[in-house]
PDB file of C-alpha atoms and ligand atoms in Angstrom:
ATOM      1  CA  MET A  65       2.957 -18.393   0.300  1.00  0.00           C
ATOM      2  CA  SER A  66       2.652 -16.233   3.412  1.00  0.00           C
ATOM      3  CA  ALA A  67       4.372 -15.611   6.741  1.00  0.00           C
ATOM      4  CA  SER A  68       2.510 -18.589   8.207  1.00  0.00           C
ATOM      5  CA  ALA A  69       0.166 -21.291   7.040  1.00  0.00           C
ATOM      6  CA  SER A  70      -2.889 -19.679   8.613  1.00  0.00           C
ATOM      7  CA  PRO A  71      -6.114 -19.717   6.600  1.00  0.00           C
ATOM      8  CA  TYR A  72      -6.545 -16.780   4.238  1.00  0.00           C
ATOM      9  CA  ARG A  73      -9.765 -15.067   5.382  1.00  0.00           C
ATOM     10  CA  ASN A  74     -10.492 -13.332   2.126  1.00  0.00           C
ATOM     11  CA  ARG A  75     -11.429 -13.758  -1.496  1.00  0.00           C
ATOM     12  CA  THR A  76      -9.640 -12.469  -4.564  1.00  0.00           C
ATOM     13  CA  THR A  77     -10.749 -11.311  -8.006  1.00  0.00           C
ATOM     14  CA  ILE A  78     -10.226 -13.637 -10.991  1.00  0.00           C
ATOM     15  CA  ARG A  79     -11.660 -13.782 -14.481  1.00  0.00           C
ATOM     16  CA  GLY A  80     -14.858 -15.898 -14.505  1.00  0.00           C
ATOM     17  CA  GLU A  81     -15.988 -18.298 -17.252  1.00  0.00           C
ATOM     18  CA  ASP A  82     -17.911 -15.469 -18.890  1.00  0.00           C
ATOM     19  CA  GLY A  83     -14.725 -13.373 -19.017  1.00  0.00           C
ATOM     20  CA  ARG A  84     -16.006 -11.006 -16.356  1.00  0.00           C
ATOM     21  CA  PRO A  85     -14.247 -10.433 -13.022  1.00  0.00           C
ATOM     22  CA  THR A  86     -15.539 -12.629 -10.272  1.00  0.00           C
ATOM     23  CA  ARG A  87     -14.594 -13.263  -6.636  1.00  0.00           C
ATOM     24  CA  ALA A  88     -12.986 -16.557  -5.633  1.00  0.00           C
ATOM     25  CA  ASN A  89     -11.732 -18.179  -2.426  1.00  0.00           C
ATOM     26  CA  CYS A  90      -7.999 -18.583  -1.912  1.00  0.00           C
ATOM     27  CA  PRO A  91      -6.436 -21.743  -0.456  1.00  0.00           C
ATOM     28  CA  THR A  92      -4.545 -21.722   2.843  1.00  0.00           C
ATOM     29  CA  PRO A  93      -1.015 -20.518   2.044  1.00  0.00           C
ATOM     30  CA  ARG A  94       2.193 -22.334   2.972  1.00  0.00           C
ATOM     31  CA  ALA A  95       4.671 -20.645   5.260  1.00  0.00           C
ATOM     32  CA  ARG A  96       7.646 -18.956   3.614  1.00  0.00           C
ATOM     33  CA  ALA A  97      10.875 -20.924   4.355  1.00  0.00           C
ATOM     34  CA  ARG A  98      13.923 -18.925   5.479  1.00  0.00           C
ATOM     35  CA  ARG A  99      15.567 -19.979   2.265  1.00  0.00           C
ATOM     36  CA  ASP A 100      12.928 -21.079  -0.172  1.00  0.00           C
ATOM     37  CA  PRO A 101      14.706 -22.794  -3.089  1.00  0.00           C
ATOM     38  CA  ALA A 102      11.449 -23.187  -5.040  1.00  0.00           C
ATOM     39  CA  ARG A 103      10.997 -19.421  -5.016  1.00  0.00           C
ATOM     40  CA  ASP A 104      14.574 -18.162  -4.888  1.00  0.00           C
ATOM     41  CA  ARG A 105      16.079 -20.165  -7.720  1.00  0.00           C
ATOM     42  CA  GLY A 106      14.474 -18.022 -10.409  1.00  0.00           C
ATOM     43  CA  LEU A 107      14.810 -14.699  -8.638  1.00  0.00           C
ATOM     44  CA  PRO A 108      16.873 -12.249 -10.653  1.00  0.00           C
ATOM     45  CA  ALA A 109      19.627 -10.353  -8.943  1.00  0.00           C
ATOM     46  CA  CYS A 110      18.229  -7.105  -7.639  1.00  0.00           C
ATOM     47  CA  ASP A 111      20.392  -4.773  -9.638  1.00  0.00           C
ATOM     48  CA  ARG A 112      20.207  -1.073 -10.357  1.00  0.00           C
ATOM     49  CA  GLN A 113      18.888  -1.568 -13.881  1.00  0.00           C
ATOM     50  CA  ARG A 114      16.023  -3.796 -12.782  1.00  0.00           C
ATOM     51  CA  ALA A 115      15.127  -1.507  -9.888  1.00  0.00           C
ATOM     52  CA  GLN A 116      14.821   1.479 -12.227  1.00  0.00           C
ATOM     53  CA  ALA A 117      13.115  -0.214 -15.161  1.00  0.00           C
ATOM     54  CA  GLY A 118      12.515   3.203 -16.676  1.00  0.00           C
ATOM     55  CA  PHE A 119      10.419   4.528 -13.789  1.00  0.00           C
ATOM     56  CA  ASP A 120      11.182   7.600 -11.673  1.00  0.00           C
ATOM     57  CA  LEU A 121      10.470   5.855  -8.398  1.00  0.00           C
ATOM     58  CA  VAL A 122       9.651   2.458  -7.060  1.00  0.00           C
ATOM     59  CA  GLU A 123       7.106   1.860  -4.301  1.00  0.00           C
ATOM     60  CA  ILE A 124       7.471  -1.145  -2.018  1.00  0.00           C
ATOM     61  CA  HIS A 125       4.065  -2.497  -1.078  1.00  0.00           C
ATOM     62  CA  GLY A 126       4.037  -3.074   2.672  1.00  0.00           C
ATOM     63  CA  ALA A 127       0.265  -2.588   3.028  1.00  0.00           C
ATOM     64  CA  HIS A 128      -3.113  -4.133   2.383  1.00  0.00           C
ATOM     65  CA  GLY A 129      -2.512  -7.640   3.627  1.00  0.00           C
ATOM     66  CA  TYR A 130       0.069  -8.459   0.954  1.00  0.00           C
ATOM     67  CA  LEU A 131       3.220 -10.404   1.722  1.00  0.00           C
ATOM     68  CA  LEU A 132       5.210  -7.805   3.716  1.00  0.00           C
ATOM     69  CA  HIS A 133       2.100  -6.830   5.638  1.00  0.00           C
ATOM     70  CA  GLN A 134       1.394 -10.504   6.367  1.00  0.00           C
ATOM     71  CA  PHE A 135       4.823 -10.635   8.023  1.00  0.00           C
ATOM     72  CA  LEU A 136       4.295  -7.364   9.903  1.00  0.00           C
ATOM     73  CA  ALA A 137       0.803  -8.121  11.190  1.00  0.00           C
ATOM     74  CA  ALA A 138       0.495  -9.996  14.475  1.00  0.00           C
ATOM     75  CA  ASP A 139      -2.612 -11.888  13.307  1.00  0.00           C
ATOM     76  CA  SER A 140      -1.014 -13.414  10.174  1.00  0.00           C
ATOM     77  CA  ASN A 141       2.560 -13.929  11.390  1.00  0.00           C
ATOM     78  CA  LEU A 142       2.792 -16.905  13.756  1.00  0.00           C
ATOM     79  CA  ARG A 143       6.472 -17.633  13.060  1.00  0.00           C
ATOM     80  CA  ASP A 144       8.981 -18.500  15.745  1.00  0.00           C
ATOM     81  CA  ASP A 145      12.138 -17.505  13.876  1.00  0.00           C
ATOM     82  CA  VAL A 146      13.757 -14.072  13.606  1.00  0.00           C
ATOM     83  CA  TYR A 147      10.907 -12.987  11.284  1.00  0.00           C
ATOM     84  CA  GLY A 148       8.181 -13.627  13.851  1.00  0.00           C
ATOM     85  CA  GLY A 149       7.238 -12.924  17.461  1.00  0.00           C
ATOM     86  CA  SER A 150       8.345  -9.449  18.490  1.00  0.00           C
ATOM     87  CA  LEU A 151       7.385  -6.349  16.476  1.00  0.00           C
ATOM     88  CA  GLU A 152      11.053  -5.904  15.624  1.00  0.00           C
ATOM     89  CA  ASN A 153      11.091  -9.409  14.130  1.00  0.00           C
ATOM     90  CA  ARG A 154       7.802  -9.039  12.294  1.00  0.00           C
ATOM     91  CA  ALA A 155       9.021  -5.798  10.674  1.00  0.00           C
ATOM     92  CA  ARG A 156      12.377  -7.319   9.734  1.00  0.00           C
ATOM     93  CA  LEU A 157      11.406  -8.511   6.224  1.00  0.00           C
ATOM     94  CA  MET A 158       9.878  -5.172   5.239  1.00  0.00           C
ATOM     95  CA  LEU A 159      13.006  -3.323   6.340  1.00  0.00           C
ATOM     96  CA  GLU A 160      15.343  -5.846   4.720  1.00  0.00           C
ATOM     97  CA  VAL A 161      13.453  -5.523   1.466  1.00  0.00           C
ATOM     98  CA  THR A 162      13.608  -1.734   1.741  1.00  0.00           C
ATOM     99  CA  ASP A 163      17.340  -1.846   2.424  1.00  0.00           C
ATOM    100  CA  ALA A 164      17.869  -4.168  -0.536  1.00  0.00           C
ATOM    101  CA  VAL A 165      15.905  -1.978  -2.959  1.00  0.00           C
ATOM    102  CA  VAL A 166      17.538   1.200  -1.633  1.00  0.00           C
ATOM    103  CA  GLY A 167      20.901  -0.543  -2.013  1.00  0.00           C
ATOM    104  CA  ALA A 168      20.031  -1.380  -5.603  1.00  0.00           C
ATOM    105  CA  TRP A 169      19.051   2.187  -6.428  1.00  0.00           C
ATOM    106  CA  SER A 170      19.007   4.993  -3.882  1.00  0.00           C
ATOM    107  CA  ALA A 171      16.800   5.994  -0.963  1.00  0.00           C
ATOM    108  CA  ASP A 172      15.385   9.052  -2.718  1.00  0.00           C
ATOM    109  CA  ARG A 173      13.972   6.764  -5.429  1.00  0.00           C
ATOM    110  CA  VAL A 174      12.185   4.371  -3.079  1.00  0.00           C
ATOM    111  CA  GLY A 175       8.889   4.770  -1.257  1.00  0.00           C
ATOM    112  CA  VAL A 176       7.071   2.330   0.991  1.00  0.00           C
ATOM    113  CA  ARG A 177       3.318   1.908   1.364  1.00  0.00           C
ATOM    114  CA  ILE A 178       1.834   0.863   4.709  1.00  0.00           C
ATOM    115  CA  SER A 179      -1.704   0.492   6.085  1.00  0.00           C
ATOM    116  CA  PRO A 180      -1.373   0.428   9.844  1.00  0.00           C
ATOM    117  CA  ILE A 181      -5.074   0.437  10.781  1.00  0.00           C
ATOM    118  CA  GLY A 182      -8.158  -1.230   9.443  1.00  0.00           C
ATOM    119  CA  SER A 183      -8.729  -4.499   7.684  1.00  0.00           C
ATOM    120  CA  PHE A 184      -7.309  -5.256   4.222  1.00  0.00           C
ATOM    121  CA  ASN A 185      -7.543  -8.525   2.322  1.00  0.00           C
ATOM    122  CA  GLY A 186      -8.220 -10.555   5.451  1.00  0.00           C
ATOM    123  CA  THR A 187      -5.395  -8.984   7.498  1.00  0.00           C
ATOM    124  CA  THR A 188      -6.325  -6.982  10.588  1.00  0.00           C
ATOM    125  CA  ASP A 189      -3.271  -6.324  12.731  1.00  0.00           C
ATOM    126  CA  PRO A 190      -4.319  -6.010  16.371  1.00  0.00           C
ATOM    127  CA  ALA A 191      -1.025  -4.168  16.972  1.00  0.00           C
ATOM    128  CA  GLY A 192      -1.259  -2.200  13.720  1.00  0.00           C
ATOM    129  CA  GLU A 193      -0.961   1.301  15.173  1.00  0.00           C
ATOM    130  CA  GLU A 194       2.186   0.422  17.059  1.00  0.00           C
ATOM    131  CA  ALA A 195       3.563  -1.428  14.041  1.00  0.00           C
ATOM    132  CA  GLY A 196       2.879   1.592  11.820  1.00  0.00           C
ATOM    133  CA  LEU A 197       4.782   3.885  14.142  1.00  0.00           C
ATOM    134  CA  TYR A 198       7.696   1.471  14.466  1.00  0.00           C
ATOM    135  CA  VAL A 199       7.991   1.037  10.719  1.00  0.00           C
ATOM    136  CA  ALA A 200       7.574   4.806  10.131  1.00  0.00           C
ATOM    137  CA  ARG A 201      10.409   5.507  12.563  1.00  0.00           C
ATOM    138  CA  GLU A 202      12.688   2.845  11.140  1.00  0.00           C
ATOM    139  CA  LEU A 203      11.993   3.946   7.584  1.00  0.00           C
ATOM    140  CA  GLY A 204      12.448   7.600   8.574  1.00  0.00           C
ATOM    141  CA  GLN A 205      16.021   6.830   9.526  1.00  0.00           C
ATOM    142  CA  ARG A 206      16.594   5.504   6.013  1.00  0.00           C
ATOM    143  CA  ASN A 207      15.187   8.699   4.515  1.00  0.00           C
ATOM    144  CA  PRO A 208      13.190   7.189   1.672  1.00  0.00           C
ATOM    145  CA  ALA A 209      11.441   9.207  -1.031  1.00  0.00           C
ATOM    146  CA  PHE A 210       8.170   8.883   0.830  1.00  0.00           C
ATOM    147  CA  LEU A 211       6.084   6.909   3.275  1.00  0.00           C
ATOM    148  CA  HIS A 212       2.737   6.200   1.667  1.00  0.00           C
ATOM    149  CA  LEU A 213      -0.022   5.887   4.213  1.00  0.00           C
ATOM    150  CA  SER A 214      -3.092   3.941   3.036  1.00  0.00           C
ATOM    151  CA  GLU A 215      -6.074   4.944   5.151  1.00  0.00           C
ATOM    152  CA  PRO A 216      -8.972   2.507   5.368  1.00  0.00           C
ATOM    153  CA  ASP A 217     -12.082   4.696   5.664  1.00  0.00           C
ATOM    154  CA  TRP A 218     -12.679   4.615   1.880  1.00  0.00           C
ATOM    155  CA  ALA A 219     -13.484   0.903   2.275  1.00  0.00           C
ATOM    156  CA  GLY A 220     -15.604   1.128   5.412  1.00  0.00           C
ATOM    157  CA  GLY A 221     -12.685   1.127   7.896  1.00  0.00           C
ATOM    158  CA  PRO A 222     -12.018   3.621  10.669  1.00  0.00           C
ATOM    159  CA  GLU A 223     -10.669   7.113  10.022  1.00  0.00           C
ATOM    160  CA  LEU A 224      -7.149   7.939  11.153  1.00  0.00           C
ATOM    161  CA  THR A 225      -7.301  10.295  14.138  1.00  0.00           C
ATOM    162  CA  ASP A 226      -5.271  13.506  14.070  1.00  0.00           C
ATOM    163  CA  ASP A 227      -3.499  12.255  17.217  1.00  0.00           C
ATOM    164  CA  TYR A 228      -2.283   9.201  15.317  1.00  0.00           C
ATOM    165  CA  ARG A 229      -1.297  11.324  12.339  1.00  0.00           C
ATOM    166  CA  ARG A 230       0.746  13.543  14.680  1.00  0.00           C
ATOM    167  CA  SER A 231       2.505  10.494  16.124  1.00  0.00           C
ATOM    168  CA  LEU A 232       3.291   9.286  12.608  1.00  0.00           C
ATOM    169  CA  ARG A 233       4.619  12.718  11.688  1.00  0.00           C
ATOM    170  CA  GLU A 234       6.868  12.700  14.778  1.00  0.00           C
ATOM    171  CA  ALA A 235       8.101   9.221  13.919  1.00  0.00           C
ATOM    172  CA  HIS A 236       8.661  10.046  10.273  1.00  0.00           C
ATOM    173  CA  PRO A 237       9.927  13.580   9.541  1.00  0.00           C
ATOM    174  CA  GLY A 238      10.345  12.763   5.804  1.00  0.00           C
ATOM    175  CA  VAL A 239       7.664  12.912   3.120  1.00  0.00           C
ATOM    176  CA  ILE A 240       4.294  11.351   4.007  1.00  0.00           C
ATOM    177  CA  VAL A 241       1.757  10.691   1.248  1.00  0.00           C
ATOM    178  CA  GLY A 242      -1.842  10.094   2.397  1.00  0.00           C
ATOM    179  CA  ALA A 243      -4.306   8.008   0.393  1.00  0.00           C
ATOM    180  CA  GLY A 244      -7.908   6.963   1.008  1.00  0.00           C
ATOM    181  CA  ASN A 245     -11.068   9.013   0.631  1.00  0.00           C
ATOM    182  CA  TYR A 246      -9.215  12.204  -0.213  1.00  0.00           C
ATOM    183  CA  ASP A 247     -10.930  15.165  -1.768  1.00  0.00           C
ATOM    184  CA  ALA A 248      -9.621  18.708  -2.119  1.00  0.00           C
ATOM    185  CA  ALA A 249     -10.875  19.722   1.329  1.00  0.00           C
ATOM    186  CA  LYS A 250      -9.337  16.771   3.179  1.00  0.00           C
ATOM    187  CA  ALA A 251      -6.045  17.109   1.300  1.00  0.00           C
ATOM    188  CA  SER A 252      -5.866  20.859   1.905  1.00  0.00           C
ATOM    189  CA  ARG A 253      -6.537  20.589   5.616  1.00  0.00           C
ATOM    190  CA  LEU A 254      -3.976  17.840   6.220  1.00  0.00           C
ATOM    191  CA  LEU A 255      -1.379  19.550   4.018  1.00  0.00           C
ATOM    192  CA  SER A 256      -1.827  22.917   5.755  1.00  0.00           C
ATOM    193  CA  GLU A 257      -1.529  21.250   9.184  1.00  0.00           C
ATOM    194  CA  GLY A 258       1.683  19.554   8.087  1.00  0.00           C
ATOM    195  CA  LEU A 259       0.274  16.099   8.732  1.00  0.00           C
ATOM    196  CA  ILE A 260       0.892  14.953   5.133  1.00  0.00           C
ATOM    197  CA  ASP A 261       3.126  16.276   2.388  1.00  0.00           C
ATOM    198  CA  ALA A 262       1.108  14.984  -0.565  1.00  0.00           C
ATOM    199  CA  ALA A 263      -2.222  13.328  -1.235  1.00  0.00           C
ATOM    200  CA  ALA A 264      -2.798  10.362  -3.549  1.00  0.00           C
ATOM    201  CA  PHE A 265      -6.150   9.780  -5.290  1.00  0.00           C
ATOM    202  CA  GLY A 266      -7.538   6.449  -6.471  1.00  0.00           C
ATOM    203  CA  ARG A 267     -11.133   6.313  -7.566  1.00  0.00           C
ATOM    204  CA  SER A 268     -11.432   9.989  -8.427  1.00  0.00           C
ATOM    205  CA  PHE A 269      -8.371   9.615 -10.695  1.00  0.00           C
ATOM    206  CA  ILE A 270      -9.945   6.587 -12.387  1.00  0.00           C
ATOM    207  CA  ALA A 271     -13.050   8.675 -13.101  1.00  0.00           C
ATOM    208  CA  ASN A 272     -11.359  11.969 -13.935  1.00  0.00           C
ATOM    209  CA  PRO A 273      -8.545  11.952 -16.487  1.00  0.00           C
ATOM    210  CA  ASP A 274      -8.014  15.632 -15.756  1.00  0.00           C
ATOM    211  CA  LEU A 275      -8.212  15.373 -11.962  1.00  0.00           C
ATOM    212  CA  PRO A 276      -5.320  17.777 -11.152  1.00  0.00           C
ATOM    213  CA  ARG A 277      -6.922  20.513 -13.189  1.00  0.00           C
ATOM    214  CA  ARG A 278     -10.354  19.894 -11.678  1.00  0.00           C
ATOM    215  CA  LEU A 279      -8.944  20.078  -8.156  1.00  0.00           C
ATOM    216  CA  GLU A 280      -6.954  23.194  -8.949  1.00  0.00           C
ATOM    217  CA  GLU A 281      -9.913  25.018 -10.497  1.00  0.00           C
ATOM    218  CA  GLY A 282     -12.574  23.685  -8.165  1.00  0.00           C
ATOM    219  CA  LEU A 283     -14.452  21.975 -11.030  1.00  0.00           C
ATOM    220  CA  PRO A 284     -17.026  19.195 -10.307  1.00  0.00           C
ATOM    221  CA  LEU A 285     -15.839  15.596 -10.536  1.00  0.00           C
ATOM    222  CA  ASN A 286     -17.214  12.728 -12.582  1.00  0.00           C
ATOM    223  CA  ALA A 287     -18.644  10.023 -10.358  1.00  0.00           C
ATOM    224  CA  PRO A 288     -16.711   6.728 -10.497  1.00  0.00           C
ATOM    225  CA  VAL A 289     -18.612   3.614 -11.720  1.00  0.00           C
ATOM    226  CA  PRO A 290     -17.551   0.754  -9.401  1.00  0.00           C
ATOM    227  CA  ASP A 291     -18.986  -1.927 -11.727  1.00  0.00           C
ATOM    228  CA  THR A 292     -16.201  -1.281 -14.258  1.00  0.00           C
ATOM    229  CA  PHE A 293     -13.363  -1.003 -11.733  1.00  0.00           C
ATOM    230  CA  TYR A 294     -11.952  -4.484 -11.979  1.00  0.00           C
ATOM    231  CA  GLY A 295     -11.988  -5.438 -15.605  1.00  0.00           C
ATOM    232  CA  GLY A 296     -14.110  -6.034 -18.663  1.00  0.00           C
ATOM    233  CA  ASP A 297     -13.458  -3.879 -21.714  1.00  0.00           C
ATOM    234  CA  HIS A 298     -12.388  -0.267 -22.153  1.00  0.00           C
ATOM    235  CA  SER A 299     -15.513   0.994 -20.366  1.00  0.00           C
ATOM    236  CA  GLY A 300     -14.458   2.683 -17.212  1.00  0.00           C
ATOM    237  CA  TYR A 301     -10.833   2.876 -18.332  1.00  0.00           C
ATOM    238  CA  THR A 302     -10.624   5.259 -21.235  1.00  0.00           C
ATOM    239  CA  ASP A 303     -14.124   6.719 -21.612  1.00  0.00           C
ATOM    240  CA  TYR A 304     -14.531   9.060 -18.624  1.00  0.00           C
ATOM    241  CA  PRO A 305     -14.731  12.553 -20.160  1.00  0.00           C
ATOM    242  CA  ALA A 306     -12.408  15.386 -19.345  1.00  0.00           C
ATOM    243  CA  HIS A 307     -14.130  18.596 -18.286  1.00  0.00           C
ATOM    244  CA  ALA A 308     -15.249  20.658 -21.255  1.00  0.00           C
TER     245      ALA A 308
HETATM  246  C1  FMN B 584     -10.233  -0.514  -8.727  1.00  0.00           C
HETATM  247  C2  FMN B 584      -9.282  -0.414  -7.573  1.00  0.00           C
HETATM  248  C3  FMN B 584      -8.210  -1.289  -7.502  1.00  0.00           C
HETATM  249  C4  FMN B 584      -7.282  -1.184  -6.480  1.00  0.00           C
HETATM  250  N1  FMN B 584      -6.223  -2.036  -6.476  1.00  0.00           N
HETATM  251  C5  FMN B 584      -5.336  -1.959  -5.491  1.00  0.00           C
HETATM  252  C6  FMN B 584      -4.226  -2.827  -5.470  1.00  0.00           C
HETATM  253  O1  FMN B 584      -4.063  -3.707  -6.346  1.00  0.00           O
HETATM  254  N2  FMN B 584      -3.348  -2.700  -4.493  1.00  0.00           N
HETATM  255  C7  FMN B 584      -3.496  -1.742  -3.534  1.00  0.00           C
HETATM  256  O2  FMN B 584      -2.668  -1.632  -2.644  1.00  0.00           O
HETATM  257  N3  FMN B 584      -4.520  -0.882  -3.527  1.00  0.00           N
HETATM  258  C8  FMN B 584      -5.442  -0.961  -4.473  1.00  0.00           C
HETATM  259  N4  FMN B 584      -6.499  -0.119  -4.462  1.00  0.00           N
HETATM  260  C9  FMN B 584      -6.636   0.876  -3.374  1.00  0.00           C
HETATM  261  C10 FMN B 584      -6.090   2.238  -3.810  1.00  0.00           C
HETATM  262  O3  FMN B 584      -4.672   2.156  -3.951  1.00  0.00           O
HETATM  263  C11 FMN B 584      -6.430   3.315  -2.803  1.00  0.00           C
HETATM  264  O4  FMN B 584      -5.785   3.076  -1.572  1.00  0.00           O
HETATM  265  C12 FMN B 584      -7.935   3.424  -2.602  1.00  0.00           C
HETATM  266  O5  FMN B 584      -8.609   3.465  -3.835  1.00  0.00           O
HETATM  267  C13 FMN B 584      -8.298   4.593  -1.721  1.00  0.00           C
HETATM  268  O6  FMN B 584      -8.174   5.795  -2.392  1.00  0.00           O
HETATM  269  P1  FMN B 584      -9.468   6.586  -3.005  1.00  0.00           P
HETATM  270  O7  FMN B 584     -10.426   6.782  -1.852  1.00  0.00           O
HETATM  271  O8  FMN B 584      -8.887   7.887  -3.510  1.00  0.00           O
HETATM  272  O9  FMN B 584     -10.041   5.747  -4.061  1.00  0.00           O
HETATM  273  C14 FMN B 584      -7.447  -0.195  -5.498  1.00  0.00           C
HETATM  274  C15 FMN B 584      -8.538   0.655  -5.560  1.00  0.00           C
HETATM  275  C16 FMN B 584      -9.455   0.547  -6.567  1.00  0.00           C
HETATM  276  C17 FMN B 584     -10.599   1.500  -6.608  1.00  0.00           C
END
């Protein structure tokens, strides 16, 4: 299911016959109906207890070519109802979902992840920069716990320019978390220039169970092993050593 029944230009990871992760094609999705009885019947009420589920925060995934991003992106949303066409319409579902989750808990417990530029999982929004600013501004008015900015240069995409970061900061005065190819130097620079409020780490956290300490003390980092990223056994999950 997607915003529209346009072919999914990407592959996904599944478990192969040998039990190892392997890449597979995805079929063309069907378009989400305004009311989709097949999906909605089993949906639990979004209540406070479910929203919390024992966590401190919940992050809504509006990035990386997943469902909310498929609605936001001009290349994957070909709808002609109030969820398609204009940027305001394409962003509607993401904001409605945010409002629903905030309503079920509270704004300071809800963050939203976006990836305005670059290509993720077959989605490349030609109007991504503008969409990112619009969503950042709209979310800023709701004062969520954070806006999580996924930057694509870790996966071969373009780097965010400082100009664009400044526009995002203007649009969103609340907390901005940056993610993608961060090391101590990149995080420190952007933090000191006020362009982000926190940095998130992916691969270096996978490879370094003691990453905060290593960053704090300037210790060298273990190199991540991409072959074990997506499954298999405990290798690459629990056997990276902490610094002596
Ligand atoms: C093994 C692996 C799995 C990931 N899975 C997801 C995912 O399911 N959803 C998602 O939004 N991002 C996913 N990411 C992207 C990370 O959230 C993050 O944006 C990315 O790793 C860039 O940060 P880094 O340069 O610090 O690794 C994944 C990254 C890695 C390395």
